Amino acid sequence: VDSKEKADGKKSKSKRVECCGYPVSIFFIVVNEFCERFSYYGMRAVLVLYFKYFLLWDEDLATSIYHAFVALCYLTPILGAIVADSWLGKFRTIIYLSIVYAIGQIVMAVSAIHDITDTDRNGTPDNMTFHVALSMLGLVLIALGTGGIKPCVSAFGGDQFEEHQTTQRSTFFSVFYLCINAGSLLSTIITPILRSKECGIHSQEQCYPLAFGVPAVLMVISLVVFIAGSGMYVKAAPQGNIILQVCKCIGFAIKNRFKHRSSKYPKREHWMDWASEKYDKLLIVQIKMVLKVLFLYIPLPMFWTLFDQKGSRWTLQATTMDGDIGLIVLQPDQMQTVNPILILTLVPIMDRIVYPLIKKCGFNFSPLKRMTVGMFLAAMAFVAAALVQLQIDKTLPVFPSSSQAQLNLLNIAESGVTVTIPPNEPVVLGAGQASEDYIMFETDTIEVSLNTTSEARRFTLTKEMRQTLLIAPGNFLNLVEDKTAKPEKGGNEIRFVNALSTPVNVSTKAANYETISPLLFSNYSLIPQGKHTFNITNGVQKCEYTKILGYGAAYTILLPSNLIWDDCGNIGDIEEIQPNSVSIALQIPQYFLITAGEVVFSVTGLEFSYSQAPSNMKAVLQAGWLFTVAVGNFIVLIVAELAKIPQKWAEYLLFACLLVAVCVIFSIMAYFYTYMDPAAIEAQYREEKELEPEEKEQLEMTKDQLQTSYLSLTCVHAL
């Protein structure tokens, strides 16, 4: 853009080509948006699981960093809008920040390659600092990229239309919104599937490099497609950013008021009136209207505090549930697809059926009342999540505390035995039988006696641990450690105990247990959900043992001394930790409530903001709206790090109660709010001060540009 065009505030027009009444250039923009949204939501879908299972962070830290990233993604659009409108223009801003974005996605994919630092080839990175540093760098670059181009892409698409193409422009924004939803929906289905695959050079682990790599490729494609249409774009020159102008005016008013704080200076009707010495009266009036709406925004962050936890806390909740819902098996991070599906369903239902029906019944369902209902629905979603968590907690095993130890008894001898451990009652175990449940001990030293021998053996138990006492032929006793936590990643911890007199080798596609010596246990191996066939051999004979595994269980599989080699028919298993039994489908009600709340709250809030904003201040209110999303995510970060509530259901109820309280406050604020007609107020002040023709022309140009920017930001924030 040359200096003359920039000075005149005109558009730089390339060769204009149309197809079916639409500029061909918009097709490049639509494809670009689909690829970019696929890239962003695909990466974000698996992010919290990457933190927990790859970087090995606890749930609170994983949640905190996830929401810090989301908050940054909603802060940077303000920066992107200022850069585009004041210096670079939309086209160059999109190009430069898309390059930053693509680099960030590539860095994330590289950070997830465990083989880079896995020198001992055990599947776990040896230099975790390297992977953490790379992932944090990648996330910062992604936040700068995705946030920076948010306010530019759709507005740039709007610039491609002539003034008379209002119908085509409206259709473009509808298609643009559809691309956002399509990219989100497809990516949250596909990337969890890619994540669940196993890959690696030296050891096979969950394939986070592929789950991040595909979004990186989509982002590169997005950039290439956008550049390919360069010769056809209409490129508007930067015309200055209204947000900066508003900030300067407010800053001057505060500074001037502070200078004249003495009582000898007469008071003014509004503190913004202290800017009248430097700024136009119409601008001051417009800012007053904006501040009135921004005051209503104060309680709004709490809604986003709850809403964005569907990608963190709810995903982690899903890892403790059963993903097999009959026809399909869902990954924990795939439950997020329910949100875009319900959005596409509920938006037309609300607009075409619910709202008209309420209006016909004579109820005044104003925008602020709708927003209040939306907040209440979100609170009810977290009540539903708490109820689901209570059901999950009922199925979780009771692990020993710091002052306790737990012991399981397993008899692999060929005959029954009676085990006495004072002060407990004697336990009778048949051949190949384990005790019904773990025995809890408050002391760390126990004495064990068998009915087959008069000698008592003393053992030292480990506090906070589960252990198994193996009872073998010849009164042989062996104490081994068991799992003291639910298996990670929704997998199953499986080990074998060999009661045969010869060594055996056990293998399956998911793990190789190698050689298991007589009367000893193998190590645990993490086996995914599904049907698995274990190949068992002693070098001479062999058989296949098949077991169907669910999610999150731990088993010890007993190879008895009288193993039937024909079909492995008498192999038994001891369930140490029961599988997840609460269906993941129980999360659907909470997703329905949170999405219904989003449709009623977010869509209505954007509509309300547009109707109450002055003609040239709509982008300012949109910036304030995005800021509430960022603040909401920071609140999650603070609660996760400071509250440290051990019971998840209690945390869900805490958030629900907080939002209900905020909902009451907002309803009171809304009751006293007086709806404005910004156009009428502006017209009144324009009559008082007739504008010059050039000023009128510039005002109309600014108004048209900012309306397009607002529509674009509305589309960007749709999800």
XYZ file of C-alpha atoms in Angstrom:
719
model
C 0.000 0.000 0.000
C 1.620 3.233 -1.084
C 1.705 6.366 1.042
C -0.908 8.208 -1.040
C -3.456 5.408 -0.639
C -2.679 5.185 3.047
C -3.161 8.880 3.487
C -6.448 8.869 1.605
C -7.731 5.826 3.499
C -8.684 4.105 0.251
C -8.613 0.478 -0.843
C -5.872 -1.036 -2.951
C -7.693 -3.055 -5.611
C -6.156 -5.972 -7.465
C -7.658 -7.695 -10.481
C -11.273 -8.361 -9.463
C -12.718 -11.700 -10.585
C -16.281 -12.771 -9.784
C -18.067 -16.120 -9.910
C -21.848 -16.435 -9.428
C -21.930 -12.841 -8.194
C -19.255 -13.403 -5.530
C -15.618 -12.268 -5.575
C -13.416 -15.315 -6.241
C -11.053 -14.030 -3.543
C -13.504 -14.988 -0.778
C -13.150 -18.673 -1.617
C -9.490 -18.478 -0.639
C -10.510 -16.767 2.606
C -13.182 -19.381 3.411
C -10.768 -22.293 2.842
C -8.151 -20.444 4.876
C -10.568 -20.063 7.784
C -11.634 -23.713 7.739
C -8.015 -24.909 7.842
C -7.059 -22.425 10.573
C -10.001 -23.370 12.802
C -9.262 -27.076 12.284
C -5.669 -26.367 13.287
C -6.581 -24.424 16.428
C -9.382 -26.598 17.790
C -7.600 -29.824 16.842
C -4.535 -28.816 18.853
C -6.633 -27.504 21.743
C -8.754 -30.695 21.934
C -5.823 -32.864 23.053
C -3.864 -30.167 24.896
C -4.890 -30.886 28.501
C -4.230 -34.633 28.045
C -0.819 -33.794 26.577
C -0.029 -31.813 29.709
C -1.132 -34.611 32.028
C 0.117 -37.726 30.271
C 3.122 -36.531 28.261
C 4.529 -33.709 30.397
C 3.326 -35.615 33.502
C 1.753 -32.579 35.186
C -0.939 -33.014 37.806
C -4.520 -32.081 36.953
C -4.398 -28.670 38.639
C -1.253 -27.540 36.807
C -2.533 -28.944 33.501
C -5.806 -27.056 33.983
C -4.017 -23.835 34.933
C -1.694 -23.774 31.916
C -4.541 -24.740 29.583
C -6.641 -21.786 30.742
C -3.663 -19.424 30.719
C -3.220 -20.330 27.040
C -6.929 -19.795 26.259
C -6.855 -16.455 28.098
C -3.870 -15.321 26.018
C -5.717 -16.350 22.842
C -8.512 -13.945 23.818
C -6.235 -11.074 24.779
C -4.162 -10.993 21.603
C -7.100 -10.159 19.258
C -7.084 -6.649 20.706
C -3.395 -6.352 19.819
C -4.038 -7.798 16.356
C -6.821 -5.303 15.669
C -4.634 -2.365 16.705
C -1.697 -3.538 14.576
C -3.914 -4.150 11.518
C -5.887 -0.907 11.752
C -3.002 1.368 12.699
C 0.107 0.055 10.909
C 0.228 -3.066 8.760
C -3.275 -3.404 7.375
C -5.314 -6.605 7.503
C -3.579 -8.425 4.648
C -0.024 -8.115 5.911
C -1.101 -8.716 9.525
C -2.725 -12.005 8.490
C 0.356 -13.077 6.513
C 2.924 -12.232 9.197
C 0.974 -13.640 12.134
C -0.020 -16.777 10.198
C 3.679 -17.495 9.739
C 4.142 -17.093 13.507
C 1.087 -19.322 14.021
C 2.396 -22.089 11.720
C 5.809 -22.031 13.402
C 4.091 -22.383 16.785
C 2.126 -25.436 15.620
C 5.288 -27.048 14.221
C 7.133 -26.379 17.493
C 4.265 -28.025 19.418
C 4.469 -31.107 17.189
C 8.237 -31.351 17.714
C 7.863 -30.909 21.489
C 5.679 -34.046 21.583
C 8.302 -36.359 20.029
C 9.457 -38.375 23.034
C 12.297 -40.081 21.135
C 14.259 -36.805 20.972
C 15.376 -37.104 24.609
C 14.428 -40.729 25.354
C 17.994 -42.016 25.594
C 17.104 -45.145 27.564
C 14.254 -45.938 25.112
C 11.643 -46.607 27.799
C 8.994 -44.356 26.245
C 9.444 -41.484 28.737
C 11.502 -38.374 27.838
C 14.658 -38.079 29.947
C 14.924 -34.304 29.566
C 11.421 -33.060 30.353
C 12.633 -29.444 30.618
C 13.389 -29.487 26.894
C 9.857 -30.614 26.017
C 8.208 -28.177 28.447
C 10.251 -25.248 27.071
C 9.403 -26.154 23.468
C 5.694 -26.601 24.203
C 5.463 -23.290 26.068
C 7.214 -21.512 23.195
C 4.834 -23.153 20.746
C 1.762 -22.150 22.741
C 2.872 -18.525 23.016
C 3.435 -18.361 19.247
C 0.064 -20.007 18.586
C -1.701 -17.573 20.930
C -0.087 -14.612 19.177
C -0.982 -16.043 15.779
C -4.555 -17.201 16.310
C -5.465 -14.200 18.444
C -3.747 -11.723 16.163
C -5.551 -12.833 13.010
C -8.965 -13.284 14.680
C -10.169 -9.716 14.126
C -8.632 -9.559 10.631
C -9.637 -12.570 8.526
C -13.413 -12.179 8.433
C -13.180 -8.372 8.250
C -10.782 -8.800 5.339
C -13.386 -11.042 3.717
C -15.992 -8.308 4.179
C -13.686 -5.842 2.430
C -13.869 -7.909 -0.768
C -17.468 -6.897 -1.450
C -18.733 -3.722 -3.114
C -21.187 -1.507 -1.257
C -24.175 -2.824 -3.264
C -23.351 -6.500 -2.460
C -25.012 -6.532 0.974
C -26.810 -9.852 0.333
C -23.618 -11.556 -0.807
C -21.717 -10.149 2.166
C -24.353 -11.489 4.577
C -24.146 -14.924 2.921
C -20.362 -14.819 3.207
C -20.519 -14.283 6.970
C -22.977 -17.177 7.298
C -20.650 -19.473 5.346
C -17.735 -18.137 7.366
C -19.552 -19.066 10.599
C -20.281 -22.508 9.158
C -16.563 -23.000 8.438
C -15.738 -22.196 12.061
C -18.158 -24.863 13.252
C -17.100 -27.397 10.602
C -13.415 -26.960 11.420
C -14.103 -27.273 15.139
C -16.347 -30.315 14.736
C -14.077 -32.298 12.406
C -10.882 -31.516 14.311
C -12.304 -32.552 17.693
C -13.339 -35.858 16.134
C -10.124 -36.553 14.200
C -7.258 -35.372 16.436
C -8.296 -37.467 19.488
C -8.294 -40.511 17.205
C -4.793 -39.610 16.000
C -3.712 -39.061 19.604
C -4.938 -42.501 20.633
C -2.740 -44.213 18.030
C 0.722 -45.404 19.013
C 3.874 -44.212 17.293
C 7.574 -43.770 17.977
C 11.022 -44.709 16.718
C 12.325 -46.761 19.629
C 9.164 -47.215 21.717
C 5.476 -46.966 20.859
C 3.579 -44.321 22.837
C 0.394 -42.314 22.329
C 0.892 -40.316 19.146
C 0.830 -36.687 20.268
C 3.296 -35.725 17.475
C 0.678 -36.809 14.923
C -2.171 -35.154 16.847
C -0.232 -31.854 16.803
C 1.411 -32.466 13.416
C -1.832 -32.673 11.416
C -3.057 -29.275 12.754
C 0.400 -27.875 11.902
C 0.037 -29.131 8.307
C -3.469 -27.615 8.121
C -2.088 -24.274 9.307
C 0.621 -24.336 6.628
C -2.058 -25.161 4.026
C -4.149 -22.284 5.387
C -1.234 -19.880 4.894
C -0.430 -21.167 1.391
C -4.076 -20.912 0.277
C -4.354 -17.368 1.611
C -1.178 -16.262 -0.175
C -2.364 -17.949 -3.388
C -5.265 -15.513 -3.623
C -3.088 -12.447 -3.091
C -3.499 -11.110 -6.613
C -7.295 -11.008 -6.320
C -7.734 -9.329 -2.928
C -9.083 -5.869 -2.223
C -6.679 -4.536 0.403
C -7.910 -1.679 2.579
C -5.262 0.665 3.921
C -4.920 1.175 7.716
C -7.156 4.017 8.916
C -6.361 4.147 12.601
C -7.816 2.188 15.490
C -10.782 3.459 17.466
C -9.723 1.442 20.545
C -6.539 3.507 20.857
C -8.496 6.715 20.439
C -10.955 5.704 23.168
C -8.133 4.743 25.540
C -6.402 8.085 24.970
C -9.620 9.999 25.615
C -10.336 8.088 28.841
C -6.732 8.515 29.947
C -6.888 12.267 29.369
C -10.187 12.524 31.307
C -8.704 10.705 34.314
C -5.499 12.748 34.182
C -7.389 16.017 33.846
C -9.774 15.112 36.682
C -6.815 14.303 38.934
C -5.238 17.678 38.128
C -8.458 19.486 39.054
C -9.321 17.463 42.142
C -9.367 20.543 44.365
C -12.799 21.658 45.633
C -12.346 25.079 44.020
C -13.036 23.549 40.617
C -16.731 23.037 39.842
C -17.953 19.460 39.532
C -18.990 18.104 36.161
C -21.957 15.889 35.370
C -19.794 12.888 34.402
C -16.114 12.233 34.955
C -15.654 11.791 31.173
C -16.647 15.455 30.766
C -13.134 16.325 31.973
C -11.935 15.321 28.493
C -13.966 18.087 26.806
C -10.950 20.440 26.770
C -9.231 18.241 24.176
C -11.793 15.877 22.633
C -14.996 16.360 20.680
C -18.243 16.300 22.652
C -19.768 13.642 20.379
C -16.831 11.293 21.018
C -17.209 11.819 24.773
C -20.939 11.013 24.596
C -20.189 7.880 22.596
C -17.624 6.755 25.154
C -20.163 7.335 27.949
C -22.562 4.951 26.188
C -19.791 2.384 25.817
C -18.826 2.645 29.486
C -22.446 2.094 30.483
C -22.442 -1.236 28.635
C -18.939 -2.167 29.817
C -20.156 -1.748 33.406
C -22.646 -4.545 32.702
C -19.743 -6.693 31.510
C -18.177 -6.809 34.981
C -19.987 -9.998 36.128
C -19.658 -11.768 32.755
C -16.211 -13.402 33.197
C -17.706 -15.937 35.619
C -19.764 -17.440 32.781
C -16.595 -18.029 30.748
C -14.906 -19.424 33.855
C -17.368 -22.306 33.723
C -17.819 -22.551 29.974
C -14.181 -23.075 28.989
C -13.691 -25.854 31.540
C -15.350 -28.241 29.090
C -11.921 -28.470 27.458
C -10.051 -29.071 30.719
C -11.878 -30.365 33.814
C -14.631 -32.089 31.845
C -12.116 -33.778 29.543
C -10.187 -35.012 32.578
C -13.466 -36.215 34.083
C -14.120 -38.193 30.909
C -10.827 -40.082 31.362
C -12.369 -41.782 34.424
C -15.489 -42.885 32.522
C -16.408 -45.724 30.189
C -16.181 -44.540 26.576
C -17.942 -47.578 25.119
C -21.489 -46.425 24.386
C -22.527 -49.363 22.230
C -22.146 -48.567 18.553
C -19.001 -46.492 18.991
C -16.155 -46.037 21.435
C -15.450 -42.399 22.330
C -12.085 -41.018 23.394
C -12.277 -38.637 26.400
C -11.290 -35.619 24.299
C -13.908 -36.447 21.647
C -16.768 -35.505 23.987
C -16.030 -31.881 23.104
C -17.626 -32.520 19.692
C -21.005 -32.443 21.425
C -20.656 -28.662 21.777
C -20.426 -27.657 18.075
C -23.064 -30.265 17.140
C -25.489 -28.794 19.685
C -24.657 -25.224 18.611
C -25.652 -25.974 15.022
C -28.849 -27.569 16.342
C -29.868 -25.124 19.058
C -29.228 -21.778 17.324
C -31.997 -22.230 14.714
C -34.295 -23.854 17.284
C -33.928 -20.857 19.592
C -34.323 -18.285 16.803
C -37.185 -19.974 14.934
C -39.162 -21.702 17.698
C -38.298 -20.842 21.313
C -37.987 -17.035 21.141
C -41.081 -16.539 18.891
C -43.094 -18.855 21.154
C -42.081 -16.881 24.261
C -43.012 -13.652 22.453
C -46.418 -15.049 21.488
C -47.055 -15.907 25.132
C -46.643 -12.217 25.961
C -43.422 -12.466 27.931
C -40.856 -9.709 27.594
C -37.772 -11.886 27.147
C -35.312 -9.011 26.748
C -31.638 -9.565 25.824
C -30.441 -9.045 29.403
C -33.030 -11.528 30.695
C -31.832 -14.039 28.118
C -28.255 -13.564 29.276
C -29.330 -14.131 32.879
C -31.016 -17.403 31.866
C -27.875 -18.402 29.978
C -25.753 -17.918 33.080
C -28.192 -19.964 35.148
C -28.095 -22.805 32.587
C -24.293 -22.838 32.774
C -24.492 -23.089 36.563
C -26.921 -26.027 36.224
C -24.442 -27.665 33.842
C -21.883 -27.720 36.639
C -24.451 -29.119 39.059
C -24.965 -31.920 36.525
C -21.181 -32.376 36.304
C -21.018 -32.633 40.107
C -23.724 -35.326 40.117
C -21.804 -37.285 37.471
C -18.623 -36.926 39.526
C -20.401 -38.326 42.583
C -21.362 -41.391 40.544
C -17.754 -41.756 39.400
C -16.433 -41.426 42.954
C -18.656 -44.317 44.061
C -16.817 -46.605 41.640
C -13.319 -45.480 42.567
C -11.251 -47.722 44.858
C -10.367 -46.562 48.379
C -6.599 -46.227 48.440
C -4.595 -46.142 51.695
C -3.839 -42.813 53.322
C -0.407 -41.718 54.539
C -0.951 -43.633 57.805
C -2.374 -46.785 56.237
C -1.321 -49.771 54.176
C -3.396 -52.293 52.241
C -2.702 -55.984 51.679
C -4.176 -58.513 49.265
C -3.665 -62.265 49.707
C -3.132 -64.576 46.710
C -2.790 -68.337 47.029
C -1.177 -69.998 43.986
C -0.588 -73.330 45.760
C -2.416 -76.462 44.586
C -4.359 -76.764 47.842
C -6.325 -74.457 50.127
C -4.764 -72.513 52.974
C -5.899 -70.517 56.018
C -4.050 -67.251 56.588
C -4.035 -65.515 59.983
C -2.838 -61.918 60.393
C -3.699 -60.557 63.863
C -5.851 -58.761 64.808
C -7.913 -59.769 61.734
C -10.018 -62.870 61.435
C -8.419 -65.861 59.633
C -8.894 -65.861 55.837
C -9.559 -69.136 54.037
C -8.238 -69.236 50.459
C -8.814 -72.016 47.977
C -6.255 -73.037 45.361
C -5.688 -70.155 42.908
C -7.871 -67.844 44.986
C -7.328 -64.272 46.232
C -8.901 -62.455 49.147
C -12.186 -60.719 48.304
C -10.808 -57.245 48.973
C -7.747 -55.482 50.297
C -7.189 -55.655 54.051
C -6.505 -52.285 55.678
C -3.704 -51.954 58.258
C -2.881 -48.979 60.449
C 0.502 -50.464 61.408
C 3.404 -51.157 59.079
C 4.526 -54.435 60.698
C 2.419 -57.608 60.500
C 2.865 -61.271 61.443
C 1.547 -63.879 59.022
C 0.874 -67.503 59.937
C -0.477 -70.350 57.798
C -2.374 -73.442 58.898
C 0.229 -75.538 57.029
C 3.082 -74.428 59.282
C 3.490 -73.402 62.909
C 6.025 -70.703 62.110
C 4.853 -67.076 61.858
C 6.553 -64.737 59.376
C 6.996 -61.015 59.951
C 6.571 -58.531 57.073
C 6.958 -54.780 56.845
C 4.245 -53.022 54.833
C 4.757 -49.742 53.004
C 2.463 -46.897 54.069
C 0.270 -45.364 51.328
C 0.822 -48.500 49.238
C -1.163 -51.524 48.166
C 0.707 -54.818 48.261
C -0.006 -58.491 47.532
C 1.263 -61.360 49.649
C 1.887 -64.302 47.356
C 1.422 -67.732 48.965
C 3.193 -70.402 46.904
C 3.807 -74.165 47.307
C 6.188 -75.104 50.107
C 4.915 -72.234 52.316
C 6.846 -69.795 50.151
C 5.708 -66.195 50.824
C 6.550 -63.180 48.682
C 5.430 -59.559 49.207
C 5.057 -57.428 46.039
C 3.749 -53.915 45.324
C 0.447 -53.306 43.539
C -0.911 -50.242 41.733
C -2.038 -47.471 44.068
C -3.728 -45.242 41.487
C -6.140 -45.586 38.612
C -4.235 -46.411 35.396
C -3.330 -43.420 33.276
C -4.783 -42.601 29.845
C -7.831 -44.798 30.442
C -5.707 -47.896 29.860
C -5.458 -51.080 31.911
C -2.513 -52.205 34.033
C -2.000 -55.929 33.419
C 0.556 -58.257 35.002
C 0.982 -62.046 35.184
C 1.972 -64.363 38.015
C 3.534 -67.715 37.094
C 2.493 -70.670 39.280
C 4.102 -73.171 36.883
C 7.347 -74.942 37.622
C 8.915 -73.680 34.386
C 9.520 -70.171 33.008
C 6.934 -68.842 30.546
C 6.908 -66.060 27.986
C 3.829 -63.860 27.565
C 3.319 -61.396 24.728
C 0.587 -59.452 22.959
C 0.513 -56.730 20.319
C 0.371 -54.014 22.996
C 3.150 -55.382 25.249
C 5.845 -58.031 25.634
C 6.227 -59.429 29.155
C 9.234 -61.517 28.124
C 10.221 -64.372 30.478
C 8.396 -64.820 33.803
C 10.207 -67.075 36.243
C 8.322 -69.657 38.356
C 6.441 -68.313 41.420
C 7.126 -64.701 40.428
C 5.173 -61.730 39.053
C 5.819 -59.907 35.807
C 5.908 -56.123 35.679
C 2.713 -54.223 34.882
C 2.101 -53.207 31.263
C -0.421 -50.582 30.171
C -2.875 -52.201 27.747
C -5.529 -50.119 25.940
C -9.243 -50.791 25.917
C -10.497 -53.539 23.623
C -10.130 -57.238 22.907
C -6.604 -58.571 23.411
C -5.044 -61.976 22.791
C -2.079 -62.960 24.977
C 0.326 -65.565 23.573
C 1.670 -67.820 26.353
C 4.469 -70.356 25.838
C 7.020 -72.324 27.856
C 9.124 -73.068 24.798
C 7.458 -76.427 24.225
C 3.768 -75.786 24.571
C 1.725 -72.677 23.847
C -1.814 -71.362 24.015
C -3.740 -68.121 23.515
C -5.639 -66.324 26.268
C -8.204 -63.717 25.180
C -9.572 -60.967 27.429
C -11.819 -58.004 26.729
C -10.644 -54.925 28.614
C -12.571 -51.811 29.519
C -11.088 -48.532 30.790
C -8.980 -47.862 33.874
C -8.716 -51.353 35.422
C -5.825 -53.285 36.950
C -5.588 -57.073 36.834
C -3.231 -59.831 37.956
C -3.629 -62.793 35.621
C -2.797 -66.143 37.237
C -1.133 -68.896 35.208
C -2.029 -71.926 37.395
C 0.310 -74.829 38.032
C -2.100 -77.135 36.178
C -2.463 -74.855 33.146
C -4.472 -76.448 30.324
C -2.281 -75.784 27.300
C -4.949 -76.715 24.771
C -7.016 -73.570 25.241
C -5.693 -71.707 28.329
C -9.133 -72.495 29.728
C -8.304 -72.437 33.435
C -6.433 -69.134 33.559
C -7.956 -66.782 36.150
C -7.649 -63.084 36.869
C -7.716 -61.029 40.053
C -9.331 -57.603 39.702
C -7.242 -55.166 41.754
C -8.899 -51.996 40.439
C -12.286 -52.224 38.773
C -12.735 -50.693 35.309
C -14.535 -47.425 34.712
C -18.218 -48.275 34.850
C -19.913 -44.868 34.587
C -20.829 -44.285 30.935
C -19.323 -41.259 29.220
C -22.809 -40.644 27.805
C -23.770 -39.238 31.227
C -21.783 -36.135 30.284
C -24.263 -35.303 27.519
C -26.742 -33.479 29.861
C -24.025 -31.159 31.165
C -22.846 -30.468 27.597
C -26.445 -29.765 26.575
C -26.942 -27.321 29.447
C -23.632 -25.493 28.903
C -24.260 -25.217 25.140
C -27.837 -24.010 25.660
C -26.403 -21.466 28.072
C -23.823 -20.421 25.486
C -26.450 -19.962 22.764
C -28.720 -17.912 25.034
C -25.888 -15.968 26.690
C -23.197 -15.454 24.050
C -25.264 -14.930 20.898
C -27.671 -12.643 22.767
C -24.791 -10.781 24.420
C -23.196 -10.016 21.068
C -26.553 -8.857 19.689
C -27.150 -6.668 22.755
C -23.677 -5.149 22.507
C -24.200 -4.308 18.845
C -27.568 -2.644 19.490
C -26.270 -0.554 22.397
C -22.986 0.534 20.802
C -22.507 3.845 19.014
C -21.849 3.543 15.277
C -18.083 3.877 15.584
C -17.650 2.075 18.939
C -18.808 -1.452 18.136
C -15.234 -2.757 17.936
C -14.542 -1.299 21.384
C -17.395 -3.276 22.934
C -16.270 -6.401 21.097
C -12.786 -5.948 22.554
C -14.389 -5.656 25.996
C -16.389 -8.847 25.347
C -13.247 -10.786 24.400
C -11.535 -9.406 27.496
C -14.258 -10.955 29.705
C -13.419 -14.360 28.169
C -9.744 -13.885 29.017
C -10.534 -12.832 32.599
C -12.832 -15.834 33.009
C -10.003 -18.200 32.086
C -7.658 -16.454 34.511
C -10.220 -17.089 37.270
C -10.030 -20.838 36.559
C -6.261 -20.631 36.792
C -6.445 -18.908 40.190
C -9.025 -21.326 41.627
C -7.176 -24.408 40.344
C -3.885 -23.292 41.880
C -5.104 -21.763 45.141
C -8.255 -23.633 46.158
C -6.805 -27.166 45.809
C -10.185 -28.763 46.538
C -9.571 -32.533 46.744
C -13.134 -33.538 45.806
C -13.887 -32.609 42.208
C -17.651 -32.637 42.782
C -17.200 -29.989 45.473
C -15.186 -27.837 43.065
C -17.942 -28.130 40.451
C -20.547 -27.069 43.023
C -18.329 -24.169 44.103
C -18.206 -22.859 40.531
C -21.963 -23.375 40.148
C -22.696 -21.435 43.355
C -20.352 -18.623 42.311
C -22.115 -18.279 38.967
C -25.560 -18.334 40.596
C -24.423 -15.529 42.923
C -23.047 -13.578 39.963
C -26.279 -14.303 38.083
C -28.283 -12.638 40.871
C -25.967 -9.615 40.815
C -26.226 -9.357 37.034
C -30.029 -9.581 37.127
C -30.123 -6.667 39.583
C -27.785 -4.632 37.366
C -29.902 -5.520 34.329
C -33.104 -4.437 36.135
C -31.761 -0.910 36.571
C -30.260 -0.709 33.075
C -31.990 1.653 30.681
C -31.851 0.621 27.033
C -30.400 3.274 24.731
C -30.862 4.277 21.117
C -27.290 5.228 20.167
C -28.321 6.447 16.706
C -30.849 8.911 18.170
C -28.355 10.209 20.740
C -25.679 10.657 18.077
C -28.154 12.421 15.773
C -29.029 14.857 18.558
C -25.406 15.893 19.024
C -24.768 16.080 15.292
C -27.646 18.537 14.986
C -26.068 20.689 17.676
C -22.808 20.719 15.791
C -23.149 20.433 12.039
C -20.254 18.431 10.635
C -18.302 19.497 7.580
C -18.945 17.399 4.417
C -15.493 15.805 4.633
C -16.105 14.872 8.278
C -19.469 13.322 7.350
C -17.837 11.237 4.605
C -15.084 10.061 6.951
C -17.660 9.216 9.660
C -19.665 7.069 7.229
C -16.468 5.274 6.063
C -15.497 4.595 9.663
C -19.009 3.428 10.521
C -19.109 0.957 7.599
C -15.623 -0.351 8.380
C -16.348 -0.886 12.072
C -19.683 -2.603 11.409
C -17.832 -5.054 9.166
C -15.168 -5.496 11.855
C -17.830 -6.158 14.472
C -19.545 -8.783 12.328
C -16.188 -10.437 11.758
C -15.356 -10.493 15.454
C -18.801 -11.939 16.157
C -18.079 -14.796 13.751
C -14.637 -15.349 15.264
C -16.063 -15.561 18.784
C -18.903 -17.855 17.755
C -17.107 -20.823 19.343
